CSV table of C-alpha atoms in Angstrom, one decimal:
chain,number,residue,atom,x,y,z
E,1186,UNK,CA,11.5,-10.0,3.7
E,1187,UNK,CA,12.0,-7.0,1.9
E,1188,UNK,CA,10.5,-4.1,4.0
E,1189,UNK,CA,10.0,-0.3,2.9
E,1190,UNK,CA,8.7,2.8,4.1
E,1191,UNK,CA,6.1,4.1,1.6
E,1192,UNK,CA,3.3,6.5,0.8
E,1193,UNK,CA,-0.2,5.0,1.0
E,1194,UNK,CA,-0.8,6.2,-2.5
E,1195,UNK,CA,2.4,5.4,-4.2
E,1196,UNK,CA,1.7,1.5,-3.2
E,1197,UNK,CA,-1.8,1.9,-4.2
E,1198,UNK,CA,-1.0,3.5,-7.3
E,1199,UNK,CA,1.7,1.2,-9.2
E,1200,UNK,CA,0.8,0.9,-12.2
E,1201,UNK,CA,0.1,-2.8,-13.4
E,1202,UNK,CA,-0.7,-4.1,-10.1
E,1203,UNK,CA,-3.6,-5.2,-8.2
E,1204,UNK,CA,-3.9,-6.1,-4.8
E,1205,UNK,CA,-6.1,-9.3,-3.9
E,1206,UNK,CA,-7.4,-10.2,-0.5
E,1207,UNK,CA,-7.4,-14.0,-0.4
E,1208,UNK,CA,-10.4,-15.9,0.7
E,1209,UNK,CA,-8.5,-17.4,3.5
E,1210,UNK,CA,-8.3,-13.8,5.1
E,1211,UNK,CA,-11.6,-12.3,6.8
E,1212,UNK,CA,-14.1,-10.6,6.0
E,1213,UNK,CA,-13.8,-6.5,6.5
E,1214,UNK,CA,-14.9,-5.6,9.7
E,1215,UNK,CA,-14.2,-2.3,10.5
E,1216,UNK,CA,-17.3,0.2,12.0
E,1217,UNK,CA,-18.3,3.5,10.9
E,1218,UNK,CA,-16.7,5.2,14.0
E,1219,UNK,CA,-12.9,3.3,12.9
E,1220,UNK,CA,-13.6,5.0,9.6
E,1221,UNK,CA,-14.5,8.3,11.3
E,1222,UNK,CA,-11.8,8.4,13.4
E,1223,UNK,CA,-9.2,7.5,9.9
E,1224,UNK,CA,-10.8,10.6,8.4
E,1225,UNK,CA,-10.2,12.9,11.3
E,1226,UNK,CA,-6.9,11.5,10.9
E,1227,UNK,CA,-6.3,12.2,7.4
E,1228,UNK,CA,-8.1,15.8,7.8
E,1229,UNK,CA,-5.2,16.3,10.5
E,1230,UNK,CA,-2.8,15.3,8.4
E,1231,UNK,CA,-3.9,17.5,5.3
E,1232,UNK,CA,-3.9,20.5,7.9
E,1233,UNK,CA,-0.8,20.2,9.6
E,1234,UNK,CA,1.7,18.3,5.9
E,1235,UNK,CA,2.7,16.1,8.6
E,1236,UNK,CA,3.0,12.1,7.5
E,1237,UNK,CA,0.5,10.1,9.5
E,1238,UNK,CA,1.7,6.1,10.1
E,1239,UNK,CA,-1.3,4.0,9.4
E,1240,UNK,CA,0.6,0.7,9.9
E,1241,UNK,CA,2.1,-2.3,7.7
E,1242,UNK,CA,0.9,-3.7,4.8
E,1243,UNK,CA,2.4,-6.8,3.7
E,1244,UNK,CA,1.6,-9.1,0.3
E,1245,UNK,CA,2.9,-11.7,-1.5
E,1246,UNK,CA,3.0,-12.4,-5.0
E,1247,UNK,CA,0.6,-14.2,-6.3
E,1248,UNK,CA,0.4,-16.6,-9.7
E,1249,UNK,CA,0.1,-14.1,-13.2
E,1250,UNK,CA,-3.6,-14.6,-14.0
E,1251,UNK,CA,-3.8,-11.5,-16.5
E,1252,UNK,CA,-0.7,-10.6,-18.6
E,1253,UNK,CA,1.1,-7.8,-17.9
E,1254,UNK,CA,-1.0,-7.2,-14.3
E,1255,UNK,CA,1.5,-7.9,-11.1
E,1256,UNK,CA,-1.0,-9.8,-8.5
E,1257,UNK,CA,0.0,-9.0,-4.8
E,1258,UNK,CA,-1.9,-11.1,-2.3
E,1259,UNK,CA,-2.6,-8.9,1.4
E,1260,UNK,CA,-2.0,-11.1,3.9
E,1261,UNK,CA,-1.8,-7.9,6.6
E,1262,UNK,CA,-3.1,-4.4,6.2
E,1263,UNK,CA,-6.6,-5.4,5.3
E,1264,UNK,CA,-8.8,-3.1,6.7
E,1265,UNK,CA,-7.2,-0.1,6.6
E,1266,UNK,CA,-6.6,-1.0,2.5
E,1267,UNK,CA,-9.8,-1.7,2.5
E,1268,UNK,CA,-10.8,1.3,4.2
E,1269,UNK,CA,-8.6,4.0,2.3
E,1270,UNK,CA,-10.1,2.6,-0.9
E,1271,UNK,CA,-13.7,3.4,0.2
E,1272,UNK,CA,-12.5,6.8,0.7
E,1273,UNK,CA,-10.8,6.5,-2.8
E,1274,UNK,CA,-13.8,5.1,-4.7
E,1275,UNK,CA,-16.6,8.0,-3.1
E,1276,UNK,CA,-13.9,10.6,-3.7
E,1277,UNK,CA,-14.1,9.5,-7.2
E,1278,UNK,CA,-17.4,9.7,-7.8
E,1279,UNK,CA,-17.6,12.7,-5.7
E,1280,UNK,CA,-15.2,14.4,-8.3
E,1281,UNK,CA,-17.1,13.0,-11.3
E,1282,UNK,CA,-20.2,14.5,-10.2
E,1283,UNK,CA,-19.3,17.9,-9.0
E,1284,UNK,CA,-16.7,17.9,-12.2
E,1285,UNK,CA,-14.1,19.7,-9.7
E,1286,UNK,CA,-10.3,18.7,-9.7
E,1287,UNK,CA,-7.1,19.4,-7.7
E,1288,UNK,CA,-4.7,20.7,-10.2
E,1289,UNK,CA,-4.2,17.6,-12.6
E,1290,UNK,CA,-6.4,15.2,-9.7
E,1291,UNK,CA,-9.2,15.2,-11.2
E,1292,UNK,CA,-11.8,11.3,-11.7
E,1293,UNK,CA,-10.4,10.3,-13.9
E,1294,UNK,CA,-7.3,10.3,-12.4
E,1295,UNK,CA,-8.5,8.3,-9.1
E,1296,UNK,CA,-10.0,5.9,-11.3
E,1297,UNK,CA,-7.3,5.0,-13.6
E,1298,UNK,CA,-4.6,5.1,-10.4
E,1299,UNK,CA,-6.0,3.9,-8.1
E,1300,UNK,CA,-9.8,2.2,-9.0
E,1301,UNK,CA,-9.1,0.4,-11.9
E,1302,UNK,CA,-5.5,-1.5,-13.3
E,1303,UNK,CA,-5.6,-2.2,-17.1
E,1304,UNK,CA,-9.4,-2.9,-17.5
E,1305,UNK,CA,-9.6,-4.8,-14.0
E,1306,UNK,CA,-10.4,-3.8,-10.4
E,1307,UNK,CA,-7.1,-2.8,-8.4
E,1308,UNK,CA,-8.6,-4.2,-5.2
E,1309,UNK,CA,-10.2,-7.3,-5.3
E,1310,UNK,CA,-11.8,-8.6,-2.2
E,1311,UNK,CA,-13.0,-11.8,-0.9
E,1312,UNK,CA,-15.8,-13.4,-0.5
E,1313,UNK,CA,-19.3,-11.1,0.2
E,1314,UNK,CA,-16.7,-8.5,0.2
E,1315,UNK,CA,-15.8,-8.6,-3.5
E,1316,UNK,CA,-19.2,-8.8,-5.5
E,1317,UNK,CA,-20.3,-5.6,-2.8
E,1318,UNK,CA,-17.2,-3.6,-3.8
E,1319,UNK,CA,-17.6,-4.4,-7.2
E,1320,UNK,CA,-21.4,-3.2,-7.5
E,1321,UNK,CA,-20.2,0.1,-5.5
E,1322,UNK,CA,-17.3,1.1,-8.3
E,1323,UNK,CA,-19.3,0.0,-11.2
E,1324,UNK,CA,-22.6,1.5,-10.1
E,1325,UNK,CA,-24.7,-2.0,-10.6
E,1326,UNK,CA,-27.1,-3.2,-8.1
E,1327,UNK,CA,-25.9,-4.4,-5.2
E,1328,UNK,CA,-25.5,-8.5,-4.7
E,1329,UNK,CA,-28.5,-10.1,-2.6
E,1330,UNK,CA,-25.9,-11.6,0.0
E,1331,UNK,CA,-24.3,-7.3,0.5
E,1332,UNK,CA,-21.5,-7.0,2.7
E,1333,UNK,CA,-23.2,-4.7,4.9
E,1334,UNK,CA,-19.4,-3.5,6.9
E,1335,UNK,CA,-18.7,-2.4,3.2
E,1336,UNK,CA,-22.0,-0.7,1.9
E,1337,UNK,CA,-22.6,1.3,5.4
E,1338,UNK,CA,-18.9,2.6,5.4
E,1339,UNK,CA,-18.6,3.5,2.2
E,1340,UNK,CA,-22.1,5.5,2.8
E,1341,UNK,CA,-20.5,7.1,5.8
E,1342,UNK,CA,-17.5,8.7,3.5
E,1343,UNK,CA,-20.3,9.7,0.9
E,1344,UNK,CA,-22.5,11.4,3.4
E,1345,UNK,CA,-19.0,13.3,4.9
E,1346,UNK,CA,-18.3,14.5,1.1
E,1347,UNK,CA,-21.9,15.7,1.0
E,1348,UNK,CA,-21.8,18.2,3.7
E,1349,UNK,CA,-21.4,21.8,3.0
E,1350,UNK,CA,-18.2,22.3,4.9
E,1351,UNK,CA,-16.3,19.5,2.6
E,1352,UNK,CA,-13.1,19.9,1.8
E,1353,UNK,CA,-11.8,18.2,-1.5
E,1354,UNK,CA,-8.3,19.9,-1.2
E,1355,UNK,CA,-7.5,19.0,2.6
E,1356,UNK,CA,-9.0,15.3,2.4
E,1357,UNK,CA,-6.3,14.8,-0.7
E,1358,UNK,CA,-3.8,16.3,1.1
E,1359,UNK,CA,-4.0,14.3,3.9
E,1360,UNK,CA,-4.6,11.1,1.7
E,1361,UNK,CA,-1.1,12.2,0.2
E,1362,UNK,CA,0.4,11.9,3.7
E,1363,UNK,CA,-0.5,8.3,4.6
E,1364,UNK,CA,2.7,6.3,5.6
E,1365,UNK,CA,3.2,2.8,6.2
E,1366,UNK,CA,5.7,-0.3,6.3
E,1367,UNK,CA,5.1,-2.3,2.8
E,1368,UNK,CA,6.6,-5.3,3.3
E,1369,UNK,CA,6.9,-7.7,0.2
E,1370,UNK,CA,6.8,-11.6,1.8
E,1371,UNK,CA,8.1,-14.7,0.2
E,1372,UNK,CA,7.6,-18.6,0.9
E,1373,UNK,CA,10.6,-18.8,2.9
E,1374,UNK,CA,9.3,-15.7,5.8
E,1375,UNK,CA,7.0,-18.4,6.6
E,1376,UNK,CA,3.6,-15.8,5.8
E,1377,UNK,CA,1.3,-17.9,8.3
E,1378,UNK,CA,3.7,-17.5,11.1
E,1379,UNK,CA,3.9,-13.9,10.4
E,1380,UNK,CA,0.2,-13.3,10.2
E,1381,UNK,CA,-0.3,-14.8,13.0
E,1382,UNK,CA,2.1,-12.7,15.4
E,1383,UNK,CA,1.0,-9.7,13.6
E,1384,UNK,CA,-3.0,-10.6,14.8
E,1385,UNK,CA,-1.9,-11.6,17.8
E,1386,UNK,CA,-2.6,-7.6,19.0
E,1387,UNK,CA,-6.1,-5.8,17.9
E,1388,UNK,CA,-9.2,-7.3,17.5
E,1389,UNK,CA,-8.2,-10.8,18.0
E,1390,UNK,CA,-8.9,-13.8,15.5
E,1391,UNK,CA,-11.0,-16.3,16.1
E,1392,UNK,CA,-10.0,-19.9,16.3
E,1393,UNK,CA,-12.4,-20.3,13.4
E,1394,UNK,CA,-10.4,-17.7,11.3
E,1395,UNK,CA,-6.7,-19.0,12.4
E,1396,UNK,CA,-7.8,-22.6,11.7
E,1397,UNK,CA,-9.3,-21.5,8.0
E,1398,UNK,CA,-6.4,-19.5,7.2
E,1399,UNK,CA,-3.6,-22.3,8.1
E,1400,UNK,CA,-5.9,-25.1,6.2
E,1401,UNK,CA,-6.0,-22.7,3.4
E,1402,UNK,CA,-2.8,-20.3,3.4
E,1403,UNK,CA,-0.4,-22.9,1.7
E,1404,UNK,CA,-2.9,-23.5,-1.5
E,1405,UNK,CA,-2.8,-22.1,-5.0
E,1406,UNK,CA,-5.6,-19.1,-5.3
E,1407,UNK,CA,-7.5,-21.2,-7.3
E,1408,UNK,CA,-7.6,-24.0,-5.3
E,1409,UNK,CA,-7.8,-22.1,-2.1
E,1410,UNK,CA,-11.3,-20.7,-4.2
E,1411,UNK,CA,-12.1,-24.3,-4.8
E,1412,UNK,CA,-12.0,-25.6,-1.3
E,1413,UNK,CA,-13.1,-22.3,0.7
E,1414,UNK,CA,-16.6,-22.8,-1.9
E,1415,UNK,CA,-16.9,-26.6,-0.9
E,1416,UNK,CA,-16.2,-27.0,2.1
E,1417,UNK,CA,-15.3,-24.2,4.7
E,1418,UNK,CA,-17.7,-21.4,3.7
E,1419,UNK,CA,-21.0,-24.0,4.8
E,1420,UNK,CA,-18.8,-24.7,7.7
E,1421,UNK,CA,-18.8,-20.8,8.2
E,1422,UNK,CA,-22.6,-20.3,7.2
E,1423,UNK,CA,-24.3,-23.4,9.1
E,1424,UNK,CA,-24.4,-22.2,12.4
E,1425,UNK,CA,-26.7,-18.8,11.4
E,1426,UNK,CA,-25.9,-15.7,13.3
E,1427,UNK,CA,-22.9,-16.1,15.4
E,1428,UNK,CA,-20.9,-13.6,16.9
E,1429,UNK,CA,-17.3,-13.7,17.4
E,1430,UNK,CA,-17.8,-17.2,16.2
E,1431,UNK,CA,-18.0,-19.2,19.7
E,1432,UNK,CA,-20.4,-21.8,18.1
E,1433,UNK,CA,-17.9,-22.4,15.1
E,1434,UNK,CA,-14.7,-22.5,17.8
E,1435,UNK,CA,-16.7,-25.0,20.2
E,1436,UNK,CA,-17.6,-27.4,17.4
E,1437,UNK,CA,-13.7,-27.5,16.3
E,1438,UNK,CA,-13.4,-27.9,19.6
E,1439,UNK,CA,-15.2,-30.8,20.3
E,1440,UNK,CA,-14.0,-32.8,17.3
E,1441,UNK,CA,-10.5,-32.4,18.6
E,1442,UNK,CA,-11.6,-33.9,21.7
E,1443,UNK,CA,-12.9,-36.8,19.6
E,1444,UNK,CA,-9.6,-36.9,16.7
E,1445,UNK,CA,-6.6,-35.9,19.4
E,1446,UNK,CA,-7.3,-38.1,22.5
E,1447,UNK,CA,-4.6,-37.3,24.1
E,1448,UNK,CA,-4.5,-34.4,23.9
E,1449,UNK,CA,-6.4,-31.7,26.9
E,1450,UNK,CA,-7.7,-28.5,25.9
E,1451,UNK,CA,-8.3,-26.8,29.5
E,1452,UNK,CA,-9.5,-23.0,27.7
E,1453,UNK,CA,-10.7,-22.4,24.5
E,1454,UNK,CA,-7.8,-20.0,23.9
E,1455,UNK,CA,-5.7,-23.1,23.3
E,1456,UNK,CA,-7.9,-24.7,20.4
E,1457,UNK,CA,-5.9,-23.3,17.6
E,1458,UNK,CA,-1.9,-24.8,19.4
E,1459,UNK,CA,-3.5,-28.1,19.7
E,1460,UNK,CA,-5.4,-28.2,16.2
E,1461,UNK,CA,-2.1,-27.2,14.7
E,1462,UNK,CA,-0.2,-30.0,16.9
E,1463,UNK,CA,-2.9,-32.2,15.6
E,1464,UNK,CA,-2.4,-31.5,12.1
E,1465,UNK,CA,1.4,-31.5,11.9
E,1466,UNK,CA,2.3,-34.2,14.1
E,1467,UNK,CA,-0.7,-36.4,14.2
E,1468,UNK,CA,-2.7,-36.6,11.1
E,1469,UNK,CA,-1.6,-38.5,8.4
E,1470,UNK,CA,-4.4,-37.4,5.5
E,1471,UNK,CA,-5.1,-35.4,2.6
E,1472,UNK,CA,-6.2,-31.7,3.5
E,1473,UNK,CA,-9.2,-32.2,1.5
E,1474,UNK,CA,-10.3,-35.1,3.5
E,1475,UNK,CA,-9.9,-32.9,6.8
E,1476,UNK,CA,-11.8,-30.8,5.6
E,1477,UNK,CA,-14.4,-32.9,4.1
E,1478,UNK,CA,-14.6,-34.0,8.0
E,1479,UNK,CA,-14.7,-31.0,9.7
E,1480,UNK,CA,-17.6,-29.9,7.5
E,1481,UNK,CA,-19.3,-33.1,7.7
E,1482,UNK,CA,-19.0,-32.7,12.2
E,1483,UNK,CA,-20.2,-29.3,12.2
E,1484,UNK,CA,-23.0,-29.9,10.4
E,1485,UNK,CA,-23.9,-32.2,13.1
E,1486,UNK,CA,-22.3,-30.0,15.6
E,1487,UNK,CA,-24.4,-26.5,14.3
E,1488,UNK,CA,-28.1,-29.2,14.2
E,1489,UNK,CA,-27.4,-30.6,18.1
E,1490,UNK,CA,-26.3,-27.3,18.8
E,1491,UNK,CA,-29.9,-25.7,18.5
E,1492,UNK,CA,-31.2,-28.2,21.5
E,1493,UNK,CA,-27.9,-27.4,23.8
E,1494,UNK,CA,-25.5,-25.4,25.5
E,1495,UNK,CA,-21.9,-25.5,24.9
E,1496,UNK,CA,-20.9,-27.5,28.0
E,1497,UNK,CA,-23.4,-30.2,27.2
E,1498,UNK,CA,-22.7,-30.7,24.1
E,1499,UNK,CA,-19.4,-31.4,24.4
E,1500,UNK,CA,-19.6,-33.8,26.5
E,1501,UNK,CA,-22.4,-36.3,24.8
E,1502,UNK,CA,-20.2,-35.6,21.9
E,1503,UNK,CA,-17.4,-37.3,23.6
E,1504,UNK,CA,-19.8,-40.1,24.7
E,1505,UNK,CA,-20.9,-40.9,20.8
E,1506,UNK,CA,-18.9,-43.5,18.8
E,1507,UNK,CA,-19.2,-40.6,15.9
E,1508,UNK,CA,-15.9,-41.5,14.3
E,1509,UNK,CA,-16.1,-45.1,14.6
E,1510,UNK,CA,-15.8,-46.5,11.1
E,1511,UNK,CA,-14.8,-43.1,9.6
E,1512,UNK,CA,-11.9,-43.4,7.3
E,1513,UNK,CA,-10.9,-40.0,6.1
E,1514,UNK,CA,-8.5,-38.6,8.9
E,1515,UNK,CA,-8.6,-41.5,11.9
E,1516,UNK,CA,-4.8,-41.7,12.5
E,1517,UNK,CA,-3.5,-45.1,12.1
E,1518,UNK,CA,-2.0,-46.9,15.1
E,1519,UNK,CA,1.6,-45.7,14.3
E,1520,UNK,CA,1.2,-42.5,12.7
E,1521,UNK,CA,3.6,-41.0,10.9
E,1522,UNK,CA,5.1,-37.7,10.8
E,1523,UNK,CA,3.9,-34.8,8.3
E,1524,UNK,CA,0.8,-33.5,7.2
E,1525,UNK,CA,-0.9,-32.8,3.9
């Protein structure tokens, strides 16, 4: 792991990369009052010269898809990218409409540094995520399915650069003294473990998202695209509104109790472990026939669970012969070691 302590904007602004949020990851999920608080951090900062730590980013590279342009995938450091490039993008067009500068700052600037890389978008995000962000920088009508985390915040920052006591010159120099940890991953560093520790503190992930992310961590972009479209993003959407994702976690869940016997999961805190004990020592398929399965069970998980609570659900689904005759992922009578 090659680690380095770095200004915000000088990893933002290399030139010829682009940072991309893979589909694996979550969406962005921070509230207008996280994004307040960053700016009274950054006004602080700007008022005092003094560096402000706003954590670690970390990315690995990712396959060339546009010559020339240096593809860094964020597997940590999300939402405060995320975040810091709102600020960037309604600065930008704060600048282009008032037509002031900062010495040699001026739009054009922010948009060739840190807005756009060679023709492209620098940040590319996932999912709902991306098509939103998109529509904000290029001043196009927003997508019917908006990420709403990303259109409200990035109205908050517009509103504060609206007000009469807005100050262009301190917000930049506080953007200027933005520090982190960048911290370039390879294959070897083992990026799932590492995401996984690092999440372990914060807003905790859900089983749902640990469970996509391993299933999807290890694939090519493109296929990781591929099999996020097919398979795990009606998994996602079936079960309608559901916060913190407890009917997601409860249906994985209960097809564990159905595909690992043996095994007991006394709180749902230990889904995840025993999923990935399940994977790696027990199942004996192709990932895309896992997943073609776990689709397949929530569907009929997210319909039976409309008529029933948690608790009872579970346990008729333990009582139905469901995976009897089922030949993507039963385990055969000796398994043997490895997964997909």
């Amino acid at each position: 792991m090659q680690t380095d302590q770095e200004m915000l904007i000088d990893v933002l602004g290399r030139p010829h990369h682009q940072f991309i949020v893979p589909v694996y990851q979550r969406v962005y999920s921070w509230n207008p009052q996280q994004c307040r608080q960053l700016w009274q951090d950054i006004e602080r900062a700007g008022r005092t010269g003094t560096a402000h730590f706003i954590g670690t980013l970390l990315y690995s590279n990712e396959p060339e898809r546009t010559p020339g342009i240096t593809r860094l995938g964020v597997i940590d450091g999300q939402q405060r990218t995320v975040t810091v490039s709102l600020i960037l993008v309604a600065f930008e067009k704060y600048l282009r409409k008032t037509g002031k500068s900062i010495g040699a700052v001026d739009a054009d600037f922010i948009d060739r540094t840190f807005i756009h890389v060679d023709g492209e978008h620098k940040l590319v995000l996932s999912r709902t995520d991306r098509p939103t962000l998109f529509a904000i920088i290029d001043g196009s009508e927003l997508p019917e399915c908006e990420s709403s985390r990303v259109v409200e915040n990035y109205r908050v920052f517009e509103r504060m650069m609206a007000d009469d006591d807005f100050d262009p010159e301190l917000l930049w120099a506080g953007i200027k003294q933005l520090l982190l940890i960048s911290a370039d991953l390879t294959r070897e560093d083992h990026p799932q473990l590492v995401f996984e520790s690092l999440n372990s503190r914060g807003t905790p992930l859900t089983t749902g998202d640990l469970v996509r992310n391993y299933l999807l961590m290890s694939e090519s972009p493109e296929e990781q695209e591929r099999l996020y479209r097919e398979y795990w993003q009606p998994i996602e959407t079936m079960f309608g509104d559901d916060p913190e994702s407890e009917k997601l976690n409860a249906g994985i869940r209960a097809w564990l109790t159905i595909r690992f016997v043996k095994a007991h999961i006394h709180d749902k805190g230990e889904t995840y472990s025993v999923f990935k004990t399940y994977v790696e020592d027990e199942y004996d398929g192709t990932l895309e026939d896992l997943l073609v399965e776990l689709r397949d069970f929530c569907l009929m998980w997210s319909e039976n669970y409309k008529f029933h609570g948690i608790g009872e659900s579970s346990k008729e689904f333990r009582s139905w012969d469901w995976a009897k005759g089922k030949r993507t992922t039963l385990v055969p009578p000796r398994a043997s070691q490895g997964g997909f």
